[in-house]
Coordinates of C-alpha atoms in Angstrom, one line a residue:
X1373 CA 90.4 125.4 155.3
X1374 CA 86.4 125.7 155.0
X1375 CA 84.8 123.4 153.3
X1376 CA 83.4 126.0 150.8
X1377 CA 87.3 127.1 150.0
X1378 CA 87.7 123.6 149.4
X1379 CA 85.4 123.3 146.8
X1380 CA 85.9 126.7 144.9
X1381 CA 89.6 125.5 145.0
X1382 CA 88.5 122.3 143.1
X1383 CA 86.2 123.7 141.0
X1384 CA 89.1 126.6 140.0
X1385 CA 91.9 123.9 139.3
X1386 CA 88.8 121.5 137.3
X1387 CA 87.1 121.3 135.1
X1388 CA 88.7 121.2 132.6
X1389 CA 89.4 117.7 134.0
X1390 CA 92.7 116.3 132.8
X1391 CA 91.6 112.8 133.0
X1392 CA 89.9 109.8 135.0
X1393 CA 91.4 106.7 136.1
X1394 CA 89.0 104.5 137.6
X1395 CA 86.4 106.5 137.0
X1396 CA 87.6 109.2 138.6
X1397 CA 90.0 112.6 138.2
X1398 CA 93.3 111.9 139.0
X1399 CA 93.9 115.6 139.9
X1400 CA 90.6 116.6 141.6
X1401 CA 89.4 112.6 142.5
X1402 CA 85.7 114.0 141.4
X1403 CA 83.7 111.0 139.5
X1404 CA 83.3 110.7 135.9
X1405 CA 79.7 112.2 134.6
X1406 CA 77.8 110.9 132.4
X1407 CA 78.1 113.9 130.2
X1408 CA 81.3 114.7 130.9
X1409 CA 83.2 112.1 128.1
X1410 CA 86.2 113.7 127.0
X1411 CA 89.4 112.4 125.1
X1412 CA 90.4 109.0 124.7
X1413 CA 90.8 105.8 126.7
X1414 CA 94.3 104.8 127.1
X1415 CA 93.5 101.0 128.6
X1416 CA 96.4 99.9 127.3
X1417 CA 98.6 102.1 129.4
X1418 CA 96.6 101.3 132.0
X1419 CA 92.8 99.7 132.6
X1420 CA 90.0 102.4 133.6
X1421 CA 92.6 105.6 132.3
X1422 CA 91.1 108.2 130.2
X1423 CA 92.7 111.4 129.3
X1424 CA 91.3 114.7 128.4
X1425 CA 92.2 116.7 124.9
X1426 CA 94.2 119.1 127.0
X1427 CA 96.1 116.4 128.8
X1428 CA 97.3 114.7 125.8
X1429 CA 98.7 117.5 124.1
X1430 CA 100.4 118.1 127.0
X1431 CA 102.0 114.7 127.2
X1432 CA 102.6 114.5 123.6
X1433 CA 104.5 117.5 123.6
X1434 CA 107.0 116.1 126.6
X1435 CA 106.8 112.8 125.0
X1436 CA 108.6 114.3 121.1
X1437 CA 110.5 116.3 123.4
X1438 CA 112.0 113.3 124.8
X1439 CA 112.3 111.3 121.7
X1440 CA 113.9 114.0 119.8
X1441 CA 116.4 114.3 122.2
X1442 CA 117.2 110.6 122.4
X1443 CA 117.1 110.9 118.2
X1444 CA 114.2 108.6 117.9
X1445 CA 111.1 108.8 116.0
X1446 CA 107.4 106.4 116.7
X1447 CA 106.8 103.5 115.0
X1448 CA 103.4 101.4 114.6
X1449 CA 103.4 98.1 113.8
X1450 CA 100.5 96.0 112.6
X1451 CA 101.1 92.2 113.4
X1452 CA 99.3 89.9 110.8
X1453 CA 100.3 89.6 107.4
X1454 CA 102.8 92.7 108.3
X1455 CA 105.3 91.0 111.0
X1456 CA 103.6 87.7 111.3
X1457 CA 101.2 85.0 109.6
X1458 CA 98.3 83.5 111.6
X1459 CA 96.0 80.3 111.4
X1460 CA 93.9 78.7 113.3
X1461 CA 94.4 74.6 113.2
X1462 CA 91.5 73.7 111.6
X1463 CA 92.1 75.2 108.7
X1464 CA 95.8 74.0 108.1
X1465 CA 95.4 72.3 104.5
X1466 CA 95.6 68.8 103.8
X1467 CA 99.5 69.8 102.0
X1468 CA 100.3 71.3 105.0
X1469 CA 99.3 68.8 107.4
X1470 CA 101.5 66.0 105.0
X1471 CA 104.1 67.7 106.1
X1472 CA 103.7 68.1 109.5
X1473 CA 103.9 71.6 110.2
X1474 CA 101.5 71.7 113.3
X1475 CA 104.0 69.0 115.0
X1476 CA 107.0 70.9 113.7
X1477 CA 105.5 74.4 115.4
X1478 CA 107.5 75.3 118.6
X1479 CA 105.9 75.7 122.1
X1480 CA 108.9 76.6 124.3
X1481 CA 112.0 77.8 121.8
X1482 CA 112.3 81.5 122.0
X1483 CA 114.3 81.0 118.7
X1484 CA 112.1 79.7 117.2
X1485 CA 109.7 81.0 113.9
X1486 CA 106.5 78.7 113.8
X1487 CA 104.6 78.6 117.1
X1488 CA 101.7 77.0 118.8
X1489 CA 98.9 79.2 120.4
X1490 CA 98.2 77.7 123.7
X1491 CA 94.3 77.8 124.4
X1492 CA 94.1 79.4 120.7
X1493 CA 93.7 76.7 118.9
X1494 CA 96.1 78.6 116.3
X1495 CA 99.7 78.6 114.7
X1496 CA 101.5 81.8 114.0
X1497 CA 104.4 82.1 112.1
X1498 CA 107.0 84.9 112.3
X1499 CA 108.3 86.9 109.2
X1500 CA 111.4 86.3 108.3
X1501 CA 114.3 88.8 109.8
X1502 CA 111.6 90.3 112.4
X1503 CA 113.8 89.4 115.2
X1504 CA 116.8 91.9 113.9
X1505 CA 114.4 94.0 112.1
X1506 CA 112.9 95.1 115.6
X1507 CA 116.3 95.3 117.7
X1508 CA 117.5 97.6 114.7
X1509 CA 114.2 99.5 114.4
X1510 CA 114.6 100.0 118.7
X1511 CA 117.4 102.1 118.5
X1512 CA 115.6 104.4 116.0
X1513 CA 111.9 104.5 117.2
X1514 CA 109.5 103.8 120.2
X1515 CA 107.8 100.3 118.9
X1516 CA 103.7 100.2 119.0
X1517 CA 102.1 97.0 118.1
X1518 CA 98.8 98.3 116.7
X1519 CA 95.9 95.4 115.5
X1520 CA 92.9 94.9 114.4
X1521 CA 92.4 91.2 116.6
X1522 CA 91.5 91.5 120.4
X1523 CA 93.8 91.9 123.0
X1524 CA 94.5 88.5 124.3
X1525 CA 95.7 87.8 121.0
X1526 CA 97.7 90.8 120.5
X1527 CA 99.4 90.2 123.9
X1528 CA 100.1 86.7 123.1
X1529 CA 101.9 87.8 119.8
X1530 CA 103.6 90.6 121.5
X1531 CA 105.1 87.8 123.7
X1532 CA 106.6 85.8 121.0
X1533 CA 107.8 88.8 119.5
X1534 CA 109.4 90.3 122.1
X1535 CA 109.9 87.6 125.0
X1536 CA 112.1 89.9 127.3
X1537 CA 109.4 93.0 127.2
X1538 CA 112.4 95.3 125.9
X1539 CA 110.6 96.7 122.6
X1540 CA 107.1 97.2 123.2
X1541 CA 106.1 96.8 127.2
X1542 CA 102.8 98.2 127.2
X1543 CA 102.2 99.9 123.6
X1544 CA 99.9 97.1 122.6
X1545 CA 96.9 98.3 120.9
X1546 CA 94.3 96.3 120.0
X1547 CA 90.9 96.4 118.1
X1548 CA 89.0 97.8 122.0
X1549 CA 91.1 100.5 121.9
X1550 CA 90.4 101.9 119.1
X1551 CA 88.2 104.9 119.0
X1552 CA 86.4 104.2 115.7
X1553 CA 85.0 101.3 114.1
X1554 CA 87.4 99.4 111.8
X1555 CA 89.2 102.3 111.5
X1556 CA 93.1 102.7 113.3
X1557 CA 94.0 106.0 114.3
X1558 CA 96.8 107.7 115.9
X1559 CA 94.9 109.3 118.7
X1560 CA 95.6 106.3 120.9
X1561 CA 99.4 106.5 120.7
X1562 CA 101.2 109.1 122.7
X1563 CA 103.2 110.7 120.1
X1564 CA 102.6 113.6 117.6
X1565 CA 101.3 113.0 114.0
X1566 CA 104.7 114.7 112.8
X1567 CA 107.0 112.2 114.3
X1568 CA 105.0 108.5 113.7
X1569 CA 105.5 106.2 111.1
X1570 CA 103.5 103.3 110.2
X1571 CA 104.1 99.7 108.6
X1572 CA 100.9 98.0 107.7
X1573 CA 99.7 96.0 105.2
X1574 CA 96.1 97.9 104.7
X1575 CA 95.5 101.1 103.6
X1576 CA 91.9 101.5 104.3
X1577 CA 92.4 101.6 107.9
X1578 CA 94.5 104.4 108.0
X1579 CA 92.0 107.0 105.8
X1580 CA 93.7 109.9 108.6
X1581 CA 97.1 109.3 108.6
X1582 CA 97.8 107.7 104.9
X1583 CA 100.9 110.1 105.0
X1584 CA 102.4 108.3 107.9
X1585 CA 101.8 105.0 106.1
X1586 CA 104.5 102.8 104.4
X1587 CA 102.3 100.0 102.9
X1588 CA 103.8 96.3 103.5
X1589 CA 103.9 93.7 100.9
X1590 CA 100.9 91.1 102.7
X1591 CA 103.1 88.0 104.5
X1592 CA 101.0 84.7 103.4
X1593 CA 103.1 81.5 104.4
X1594 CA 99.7 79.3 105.6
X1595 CA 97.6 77.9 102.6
X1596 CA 94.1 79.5 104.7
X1597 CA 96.1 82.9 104.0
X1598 CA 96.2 82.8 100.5
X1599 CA 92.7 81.5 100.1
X1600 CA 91.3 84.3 102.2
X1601 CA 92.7 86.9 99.3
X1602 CA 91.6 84.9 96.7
X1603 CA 95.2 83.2 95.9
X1604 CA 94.9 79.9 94.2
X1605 CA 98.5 78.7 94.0
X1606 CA 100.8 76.7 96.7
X1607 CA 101.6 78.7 99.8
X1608 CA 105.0 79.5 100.9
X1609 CA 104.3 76.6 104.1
X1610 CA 103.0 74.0 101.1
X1611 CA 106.7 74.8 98.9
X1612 CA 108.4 74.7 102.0
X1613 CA 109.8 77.9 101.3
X1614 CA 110.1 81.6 102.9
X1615 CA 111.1 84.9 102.1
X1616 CA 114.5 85.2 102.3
X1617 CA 116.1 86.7 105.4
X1618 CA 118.7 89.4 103.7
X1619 CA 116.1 91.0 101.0
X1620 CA 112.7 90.1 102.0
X1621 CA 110.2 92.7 103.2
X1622 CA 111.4 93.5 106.5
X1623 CA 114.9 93.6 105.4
X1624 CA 114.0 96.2 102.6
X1625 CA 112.0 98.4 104.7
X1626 CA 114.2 98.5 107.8
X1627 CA 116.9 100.0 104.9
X1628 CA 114.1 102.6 104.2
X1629 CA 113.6 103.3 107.8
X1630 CA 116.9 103.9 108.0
X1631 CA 117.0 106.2 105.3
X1632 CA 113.9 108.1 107.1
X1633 CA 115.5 108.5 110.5
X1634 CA 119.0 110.1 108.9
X1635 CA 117.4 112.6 106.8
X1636 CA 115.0 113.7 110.0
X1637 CA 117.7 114.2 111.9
X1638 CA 120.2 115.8 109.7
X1639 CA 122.3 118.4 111.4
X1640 CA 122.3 120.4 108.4
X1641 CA 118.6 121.0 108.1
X1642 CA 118.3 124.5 109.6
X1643 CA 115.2 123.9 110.7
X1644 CA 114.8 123.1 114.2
X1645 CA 114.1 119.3 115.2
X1646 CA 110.5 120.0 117.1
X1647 CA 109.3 122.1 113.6
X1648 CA 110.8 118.7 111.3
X1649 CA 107.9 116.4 110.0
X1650 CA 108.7 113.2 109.3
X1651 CA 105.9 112.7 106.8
X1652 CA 107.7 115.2 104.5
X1653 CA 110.8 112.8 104.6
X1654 CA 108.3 110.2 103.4
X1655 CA 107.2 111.7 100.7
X1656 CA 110.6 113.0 99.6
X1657 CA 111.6 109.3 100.2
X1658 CA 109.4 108.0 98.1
X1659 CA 109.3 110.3 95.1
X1660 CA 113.0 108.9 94.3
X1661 CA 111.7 105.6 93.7
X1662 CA 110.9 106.7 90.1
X1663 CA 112.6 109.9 89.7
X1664 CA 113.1 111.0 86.0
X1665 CA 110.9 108.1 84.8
X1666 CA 107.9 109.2 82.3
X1667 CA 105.3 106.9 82.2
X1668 CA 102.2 106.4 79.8
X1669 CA 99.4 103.6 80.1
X1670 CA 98.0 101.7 77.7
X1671 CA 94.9 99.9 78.3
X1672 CA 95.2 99.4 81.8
X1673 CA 92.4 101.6 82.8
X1674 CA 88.7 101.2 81.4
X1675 CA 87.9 103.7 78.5
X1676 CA 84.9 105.6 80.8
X1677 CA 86.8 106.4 83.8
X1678 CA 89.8 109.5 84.0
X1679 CA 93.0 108.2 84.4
X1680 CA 94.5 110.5 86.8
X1681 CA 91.5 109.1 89.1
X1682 CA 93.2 105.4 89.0
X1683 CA 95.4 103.7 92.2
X1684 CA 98.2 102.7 89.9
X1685 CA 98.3 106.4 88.2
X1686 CA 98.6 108.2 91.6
X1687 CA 101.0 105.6 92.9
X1688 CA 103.5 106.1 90.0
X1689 CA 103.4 109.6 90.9
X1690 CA 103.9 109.3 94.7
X1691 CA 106.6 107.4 93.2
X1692 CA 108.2 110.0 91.4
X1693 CA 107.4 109.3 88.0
X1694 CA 105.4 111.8 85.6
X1695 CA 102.3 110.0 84.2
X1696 CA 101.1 110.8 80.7
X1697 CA 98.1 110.0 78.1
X1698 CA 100.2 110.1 74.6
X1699 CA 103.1 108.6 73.7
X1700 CA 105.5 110.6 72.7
X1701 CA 109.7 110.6 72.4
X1702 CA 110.4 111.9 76.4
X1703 CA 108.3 109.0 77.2
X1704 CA 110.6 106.4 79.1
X1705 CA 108.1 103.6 80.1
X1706 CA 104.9 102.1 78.3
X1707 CA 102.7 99.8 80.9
X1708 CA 100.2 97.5 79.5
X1709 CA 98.8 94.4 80.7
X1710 CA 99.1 93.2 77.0
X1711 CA 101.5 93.6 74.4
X1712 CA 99.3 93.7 71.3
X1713 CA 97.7 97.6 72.0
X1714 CA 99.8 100.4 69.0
X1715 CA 101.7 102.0 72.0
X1716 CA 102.8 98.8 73.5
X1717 CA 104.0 97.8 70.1
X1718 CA 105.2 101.0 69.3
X1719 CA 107.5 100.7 73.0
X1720 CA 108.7 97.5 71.5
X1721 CA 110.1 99.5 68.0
X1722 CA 111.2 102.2 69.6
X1723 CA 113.3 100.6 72.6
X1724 CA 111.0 102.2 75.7
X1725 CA 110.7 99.8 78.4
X1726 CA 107.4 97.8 78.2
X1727 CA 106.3 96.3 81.3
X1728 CA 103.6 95.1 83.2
X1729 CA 101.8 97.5 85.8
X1730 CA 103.2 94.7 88.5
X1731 CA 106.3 96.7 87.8
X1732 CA 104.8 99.6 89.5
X1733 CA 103.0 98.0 92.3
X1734 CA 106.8 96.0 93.1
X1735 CA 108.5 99.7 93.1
X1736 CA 105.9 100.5 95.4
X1737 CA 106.7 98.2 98.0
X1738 CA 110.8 97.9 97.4
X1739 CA 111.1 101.5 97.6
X1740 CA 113.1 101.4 95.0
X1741 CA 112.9 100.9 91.0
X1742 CA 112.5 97.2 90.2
X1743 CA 114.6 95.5 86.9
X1744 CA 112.4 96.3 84.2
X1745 CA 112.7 92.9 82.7
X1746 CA 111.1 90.9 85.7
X1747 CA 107.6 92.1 84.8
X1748 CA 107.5 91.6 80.5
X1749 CA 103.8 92.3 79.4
X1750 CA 102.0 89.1 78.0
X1751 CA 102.0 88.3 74.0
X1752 CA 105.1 90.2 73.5
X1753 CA 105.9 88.8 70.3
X1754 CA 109.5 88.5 69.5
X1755 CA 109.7 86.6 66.5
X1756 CA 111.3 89.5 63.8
X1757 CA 109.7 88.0 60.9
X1758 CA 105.8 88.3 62.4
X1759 CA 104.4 91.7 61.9
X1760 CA 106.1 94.8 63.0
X1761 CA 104.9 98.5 63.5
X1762 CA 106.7 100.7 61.4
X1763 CA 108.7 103.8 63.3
X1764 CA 106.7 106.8 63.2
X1765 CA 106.4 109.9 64.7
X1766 CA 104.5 108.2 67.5
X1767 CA 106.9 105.7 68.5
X1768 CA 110.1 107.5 68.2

């Protein structure tokens, strides 16, 4: 062939390039220009690739083709304070180092929950039940790792997670992957938006895809931990303590997960499987949490802002639960941070559940509606002889 039927032949099949890999097309092997930038760097699939818009849509359609059809879904795991605890050795506390946890951290057992970073200068601790939490969570979803610390770290973790490669082998993404600056997104991972869930214990860094979200309880078992978000009290590593195995975080959300996956791929949904969107089931999910519960606040937000506007308002509602300003005789629960305000008294005459806005934030994260009397509001008096409110119209 010509050389000038060569080249119209490569200009007619690209651009549009689908994507470089060492700098150059993998379909037309043409160099990268400086002005020709688009889509996203997939390093972590494989150093020096870069896919085009075009490219990824196509391979995220075969990739929910194939998951569907193997009844999985895509699931993004954060690592610290979400499946693990970091810190680095010299700033284990002087409690800690009484009782000898940096001797007692494992280098070699695979079994093992408290390791040594070699050339880190770290210890990590795994949460409790991640081991069966991410066999389980295998045989429902494609595993991501997704962090904000630097890939030899990541890699490292990944390894202690996941020693035989089985759950994650390359889906590690770390913070020079991502395509915006403290910010995660899922334009790095090759799945659809309608079939990706995510565990992680910041919100902030999801501001696309807070649908997808499923916020995680923060893990702090090292003292440096709880200092870093302004926790004064012993860590779990200072009480020699953990979160229990059979109802701690992990345990609760793989039950939720769980939950997810079966009502995605319910057989007697009508709607076809590649049209389902599992945030949807999400929200659905999570809107039982507080089903037929009627809330109303009382002092918890300051006088000069709108209540409707405030965190705990919206997450009740995401909860399920209907939010109010008055009390009034449908109300179920009052939440106050201090039992001396007229409604909370008025809760306490009239038998409505008063309770701290804890309550709330504990639903939040258990999925599912916490005993009432595990979060009493403070200067609840119960002595029958002090003062009472009398029961009025606006405490029946």
């Amino acid at each position: 062939m010509p050389l000038g039927s060569v080249k119209d032949a490569e200009i007619k099949i690209c651009p549009p390039h689908p994507g470089y890999f060492g700098g150059l097309c993998f379909r037309c092997g043409k160099g990268q220009d400086e002005e020709d930038v688009p889509g996203v760097a997939f390093g972590y699939i494989h150093k020096g690739l870069r896919l085009g818009t075009s490219e990824m849509d196509r391979l995220r359609g075969s990739e929910v083709k194939n998951l569907l059809r193997e009844r999985k879904l895509v699931l993004i795991l954060d690592l610290d304070h979400t499946l693990i605890n970091s810190t680095r050795l010299h700033d284990i506390s002087a409690a800690e180092m009484d009782l000898g946890i940096q001797s007692a951290a494992s280098k070699n057992d695979p079994d093992g929950s408290l390791f040594t970073l070699q050339g880190m200068h770290m210890l990590t601790k795994l949460r409790p039940f991640v081991r069966k939490f991410l066999e389980e969570a295998s045989s429902m979803f494609e595993l991501y790792i997704y962090t904000m610390g630097d890939k030899a770290y990541a890699v490292e973790i990944a390894k202690l997670l996941d020693p035989g490669n089985v759950y994650f082998d390359s889906k590690v993404i770390s913070n020079s992957d991502c395509t915006q600056r403290h910010q995660k997104g899922l334009d790095v991972v090759l799945g659809a938006d309608s079939v990706a869930v995510i565990l992680d214990d910041t919100e902030y860094v999801w501001q696309k895809h807070k649908e997808n979200l499923i916020l995680m309880e923060r893990y702090h078992y090292f003292a440096a931990s709880c200092r870093q978000f302004g926790f004064s009290n012993q860590s779990l590593s200072e009480m020699m303590q953990d979160e229990r195995e059979s109802d701690g975080a992990l345990a609760t959300i793989l039950d939720v997960l769980k939950r997810i996956h079966t009502i995605f791929f319910d057989s007697g949904v009508e709607t076809a499987l590649s049209s389902r969107d599992v945030r949807q089931v999400i929200k659905m999910v999570r809107q039982e949490v507080l089903q037929g519960c009627k809330l109303v606040f009382s002092r918890v937000f300051r006088s000069d802002c709108n209540p409707q506007d405030q965190i705990m308002w919206k997450m009740a509602e995401q909860l399920g639960a209907v939010c109010c300003s008055e009390l009034d005789p449908s109300v179920t629960h009052v939440v106050a941070v201090h039992a001396g305000t007229e409604k909370a008294r008025c809760a306490a005459v009239s038998k409505k559940f008063l309770l701290h806005p804890r309550w709330i934030e504990a639903c939040n994260y258990r999925w599912r509606r916490q005993p009432e009397e595990d979060f009493p509001v403070p200067g609840l008096k119960e002595d029958k002889g002090k003062e009472k409110v009398t029961e009025d119209a606006t405490c029946n």
